GROMACS .gro file of C-alpha atoms in nm:
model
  213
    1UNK     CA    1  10.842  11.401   9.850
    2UNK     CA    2  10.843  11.351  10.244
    3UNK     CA    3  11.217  11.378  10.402
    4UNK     CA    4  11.111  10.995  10.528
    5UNK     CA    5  11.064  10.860  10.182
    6UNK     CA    6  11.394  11.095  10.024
    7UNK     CA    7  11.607  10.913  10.303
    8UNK     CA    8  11.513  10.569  10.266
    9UNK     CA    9  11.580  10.589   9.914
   10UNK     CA   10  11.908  10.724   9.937
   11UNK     CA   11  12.039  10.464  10.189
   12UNK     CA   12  11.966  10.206   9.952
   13UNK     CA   13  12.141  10.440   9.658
   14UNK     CA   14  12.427  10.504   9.858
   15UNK     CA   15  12.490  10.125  10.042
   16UNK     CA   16  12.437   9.906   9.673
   17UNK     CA   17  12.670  10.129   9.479
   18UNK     CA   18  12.924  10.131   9.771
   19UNK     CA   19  12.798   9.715   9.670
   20UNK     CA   20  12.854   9.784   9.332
   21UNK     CA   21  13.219   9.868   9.345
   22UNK     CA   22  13.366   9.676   9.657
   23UNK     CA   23  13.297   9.331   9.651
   24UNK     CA   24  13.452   9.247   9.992
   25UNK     CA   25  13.171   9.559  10.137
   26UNK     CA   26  12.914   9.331   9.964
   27UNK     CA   27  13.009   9.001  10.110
   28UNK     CA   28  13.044   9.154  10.429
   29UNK     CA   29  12.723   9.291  10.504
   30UNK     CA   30  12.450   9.059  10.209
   31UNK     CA   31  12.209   8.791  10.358
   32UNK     CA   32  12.437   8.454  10.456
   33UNK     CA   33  12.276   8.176  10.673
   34UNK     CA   34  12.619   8.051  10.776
   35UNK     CA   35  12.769   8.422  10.900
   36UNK     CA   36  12.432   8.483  11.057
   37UNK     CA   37  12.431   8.124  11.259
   38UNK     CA   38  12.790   8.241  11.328
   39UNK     CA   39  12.655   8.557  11.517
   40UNK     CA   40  12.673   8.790  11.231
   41UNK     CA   41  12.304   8.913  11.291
   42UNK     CA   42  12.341   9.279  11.159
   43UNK     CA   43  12.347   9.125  10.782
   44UNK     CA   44  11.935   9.091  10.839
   45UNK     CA   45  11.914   9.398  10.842
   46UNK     CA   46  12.215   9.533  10.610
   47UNK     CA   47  12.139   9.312  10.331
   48UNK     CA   48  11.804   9.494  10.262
   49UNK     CA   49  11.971   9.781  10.174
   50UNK     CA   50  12.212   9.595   9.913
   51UNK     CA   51  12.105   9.517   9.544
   52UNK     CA   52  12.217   9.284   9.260
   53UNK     CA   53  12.245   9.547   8.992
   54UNK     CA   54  12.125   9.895   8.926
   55UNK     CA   55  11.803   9.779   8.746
   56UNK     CA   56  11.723   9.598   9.069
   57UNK     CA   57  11.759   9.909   9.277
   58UNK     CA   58  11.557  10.107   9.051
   59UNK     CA   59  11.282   9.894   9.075
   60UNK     CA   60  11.275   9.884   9.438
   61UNK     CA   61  11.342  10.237   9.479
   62UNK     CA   62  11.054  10.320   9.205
   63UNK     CA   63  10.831  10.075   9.325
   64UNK     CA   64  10.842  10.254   9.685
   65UNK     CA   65  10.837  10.597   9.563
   66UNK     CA   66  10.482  10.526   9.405
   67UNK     CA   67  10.356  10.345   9.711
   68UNK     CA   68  10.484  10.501  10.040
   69UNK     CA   69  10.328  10.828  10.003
   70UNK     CA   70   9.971  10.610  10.059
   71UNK     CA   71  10.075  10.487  10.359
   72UNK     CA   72  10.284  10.802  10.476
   73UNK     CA   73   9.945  10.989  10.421
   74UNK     CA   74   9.690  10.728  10.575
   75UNK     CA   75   9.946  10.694  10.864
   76UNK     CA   76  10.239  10.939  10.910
   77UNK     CA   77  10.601  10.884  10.925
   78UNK     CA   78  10.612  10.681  11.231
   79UNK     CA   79  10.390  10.401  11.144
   80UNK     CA   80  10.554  10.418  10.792
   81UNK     CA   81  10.881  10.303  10.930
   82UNK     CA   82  10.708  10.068  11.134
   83UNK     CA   83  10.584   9.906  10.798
   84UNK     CA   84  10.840   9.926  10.628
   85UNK     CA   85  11.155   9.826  10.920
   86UNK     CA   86  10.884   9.559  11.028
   87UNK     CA   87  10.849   9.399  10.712
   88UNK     CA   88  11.220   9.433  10.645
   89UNK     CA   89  11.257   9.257  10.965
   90UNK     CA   90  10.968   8.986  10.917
   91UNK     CA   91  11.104   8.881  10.523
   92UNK     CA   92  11.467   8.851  10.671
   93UNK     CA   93  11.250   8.605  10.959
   94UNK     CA   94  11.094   8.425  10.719
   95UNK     CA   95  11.413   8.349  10.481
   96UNK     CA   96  11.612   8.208  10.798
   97UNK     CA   97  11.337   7.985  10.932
   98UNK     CA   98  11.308   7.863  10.537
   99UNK     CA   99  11.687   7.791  10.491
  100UNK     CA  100  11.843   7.728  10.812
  101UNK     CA  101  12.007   7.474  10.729
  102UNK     CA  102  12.159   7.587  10.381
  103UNK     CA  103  12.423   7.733  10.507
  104UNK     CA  104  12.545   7.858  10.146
  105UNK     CA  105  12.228   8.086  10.100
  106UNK     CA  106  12.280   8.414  10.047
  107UNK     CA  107  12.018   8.729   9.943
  108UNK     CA  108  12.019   9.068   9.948
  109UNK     CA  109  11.754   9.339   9.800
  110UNK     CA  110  11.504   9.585  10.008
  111UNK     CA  111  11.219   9.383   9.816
  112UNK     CA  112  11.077   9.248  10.172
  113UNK     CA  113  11.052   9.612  10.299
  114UNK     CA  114  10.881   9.739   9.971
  115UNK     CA  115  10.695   9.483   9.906
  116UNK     CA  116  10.536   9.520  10.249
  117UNK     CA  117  10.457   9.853  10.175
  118UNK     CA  118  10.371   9.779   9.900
  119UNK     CA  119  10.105   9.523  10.077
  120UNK     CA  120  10.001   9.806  10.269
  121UNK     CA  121   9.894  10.080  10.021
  122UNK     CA  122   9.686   9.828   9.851
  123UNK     CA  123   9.505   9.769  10.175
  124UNK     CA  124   9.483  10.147  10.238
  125UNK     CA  125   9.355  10.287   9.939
  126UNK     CA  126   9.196   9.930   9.708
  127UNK     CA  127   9.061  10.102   9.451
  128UNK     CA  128   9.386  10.224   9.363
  129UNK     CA  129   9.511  10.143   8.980
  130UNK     CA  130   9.844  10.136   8.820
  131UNK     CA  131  10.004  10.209   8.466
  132UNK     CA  132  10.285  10.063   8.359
  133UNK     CA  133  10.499  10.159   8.073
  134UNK     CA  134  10.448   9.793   7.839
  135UNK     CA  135  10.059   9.825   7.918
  136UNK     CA  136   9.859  10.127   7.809
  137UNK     CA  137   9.548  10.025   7.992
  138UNK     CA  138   9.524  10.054   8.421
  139UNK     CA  139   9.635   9.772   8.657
  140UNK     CA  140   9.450   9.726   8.944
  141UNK     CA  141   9.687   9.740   9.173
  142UNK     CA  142   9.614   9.451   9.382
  143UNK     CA  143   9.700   9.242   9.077
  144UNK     CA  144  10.081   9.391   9.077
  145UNK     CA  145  10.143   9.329   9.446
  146UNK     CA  146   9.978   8.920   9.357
  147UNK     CA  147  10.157   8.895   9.070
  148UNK     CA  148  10.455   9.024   9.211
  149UNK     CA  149  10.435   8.728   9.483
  150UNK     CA  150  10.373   8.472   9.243
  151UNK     CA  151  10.673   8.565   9.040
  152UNK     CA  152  10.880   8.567   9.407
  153UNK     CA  153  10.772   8.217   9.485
  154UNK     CA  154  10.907   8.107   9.102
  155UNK     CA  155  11.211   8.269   9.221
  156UNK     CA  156  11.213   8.127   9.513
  157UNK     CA  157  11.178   7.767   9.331
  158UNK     CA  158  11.425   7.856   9.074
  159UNK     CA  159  11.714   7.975   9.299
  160UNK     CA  160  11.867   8.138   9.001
  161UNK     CA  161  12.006   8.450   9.150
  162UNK     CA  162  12.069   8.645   9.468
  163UNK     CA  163  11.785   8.780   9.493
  164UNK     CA  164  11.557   8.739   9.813
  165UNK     CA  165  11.273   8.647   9.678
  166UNK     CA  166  11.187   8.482  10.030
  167UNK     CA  167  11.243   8.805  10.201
  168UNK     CA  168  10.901   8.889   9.947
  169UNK     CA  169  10.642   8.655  10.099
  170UNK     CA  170  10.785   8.753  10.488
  171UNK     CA  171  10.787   9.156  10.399
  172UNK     CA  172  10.412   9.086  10.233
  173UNK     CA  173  10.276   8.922  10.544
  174UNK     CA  174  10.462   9.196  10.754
  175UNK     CA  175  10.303   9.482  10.570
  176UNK     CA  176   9.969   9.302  10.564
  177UNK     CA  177   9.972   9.214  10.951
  178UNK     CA  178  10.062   9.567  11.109
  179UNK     CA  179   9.830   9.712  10.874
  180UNK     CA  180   9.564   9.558  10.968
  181UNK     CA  181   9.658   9.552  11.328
  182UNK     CA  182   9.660   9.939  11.325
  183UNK     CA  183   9.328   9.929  11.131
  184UNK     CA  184   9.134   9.629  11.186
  185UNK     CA  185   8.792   9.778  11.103
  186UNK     CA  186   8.939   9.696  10.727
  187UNK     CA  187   8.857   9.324  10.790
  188UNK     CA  188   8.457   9.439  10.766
  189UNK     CA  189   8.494   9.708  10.569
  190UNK     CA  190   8.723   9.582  10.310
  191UNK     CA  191   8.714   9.209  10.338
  192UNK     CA  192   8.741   9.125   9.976
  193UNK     CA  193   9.131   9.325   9.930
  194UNK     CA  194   9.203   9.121  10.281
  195UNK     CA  195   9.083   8.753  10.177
  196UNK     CA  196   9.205   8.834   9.811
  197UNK     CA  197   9.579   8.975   9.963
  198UNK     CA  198   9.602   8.671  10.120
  199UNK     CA  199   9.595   8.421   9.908
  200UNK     CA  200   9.959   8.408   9.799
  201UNK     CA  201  10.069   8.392  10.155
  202UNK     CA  202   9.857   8.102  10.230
  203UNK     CA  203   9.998   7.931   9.917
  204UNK     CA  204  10.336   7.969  10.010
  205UNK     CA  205  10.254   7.812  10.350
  206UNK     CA  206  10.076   7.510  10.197
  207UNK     CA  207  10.399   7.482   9.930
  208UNK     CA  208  10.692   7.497  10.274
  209UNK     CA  209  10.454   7.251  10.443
  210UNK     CA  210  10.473   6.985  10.226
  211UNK     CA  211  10.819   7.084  10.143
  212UNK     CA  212  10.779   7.191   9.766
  213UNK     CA  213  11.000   7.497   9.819
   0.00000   0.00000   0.00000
């Protein structure tokens, strides 16, 4: 596994269960509107390194460890973190322009950052299929990374937990943008997987616009 990859991963390990056991740690760096208004800026970018529970690390952490090797080998380790800090960057973007003014909302999870990876791979290597442990037959995984949106913007409607499902959509369009920015011969050569990833960000801007979220 590249040294990149092994030290993103433990960061997240080591800041959620420093989370885990020291709630004040938690409060003190997670997603809030209201500290972040107050100046507190640091928390979009801490907060993506914070999770609810250990079974929402793991999947994080898992879900990276199968995708970032695509994009460390289609890219290196430079434009890696740039896909991976920019789409941590653009889902913590994209949660304060949503909820500015809900100065109670709080998030944490390094879903925006994997998810834009994520986002990436897919657009890097299409044909590329998945297996997951409940289904015995290959996922295409352009269908995970859509479904996995789809099931963020129920999240997002839901508001049942502290999870940033928000921080999904923002980390998507992150992932999708400097990809193609770095390789934009993909939007003739692979224009299905770019209309196709697209579609659940253009739903969730149609859904903020007329204010269903």
């Amino acid at each position: 596994m590249d040294l990149v990859l092994i030290g993103i991963i433990a960061a997240n390990a080591l800041f959620s269960f420093k989370g885990f056991g020291d709630r004040a740690f938690f409060r003190k760096f997670e997603f809030h509107i209201a500290s972040i208004r107050n100046g507190e800026q640091y928390r979009m970018f801490s907060s993506a390194f914070l999770h609810a529970d250990i079974g929402h690390l793991a999947f994080n952490m898992l879900t990276l460890y199968f995708f970032a090797p695509v994009v460390l080998l289609y890219t290196g380790a430079f434009s890696f973190l740039l896909v991976y800090f920019g789409s941590l960057i653009c889902g913590s973007l994209l949660t304060l322009y949503l909820y500015m003014d809900d100065l109670n909302y709080r998030a944490i999870g390094a879903s925006g950052a994997v998810i834009g990876v994520l986002y990436s791979a897919i657009l890097l290597q299409p044909e590329m299929n998945l297996y997951l442990f409940f289904i015995p037959i290959p996922i295409p995984a352009y269908i995970f990374g859509i479904g996995y949106l789809l099931y963020s913007l129920y999240g997002m409607r839901a508001k049942r937990d502290n999870i940033g499902h928000t921080a999904h959509f923002g980390g998507a369009i992150g992932g999708y943008a400097i990809t193609l920015a770095k390789f934009p011969e993909m939007f003739t050569n692979n224009t299905f997987m770019v209309v196709i990833l697209a579609i659940p960000i253009i739903i969730l801007g149609i859904m903020a616009k007329m204010k269903k979220i």
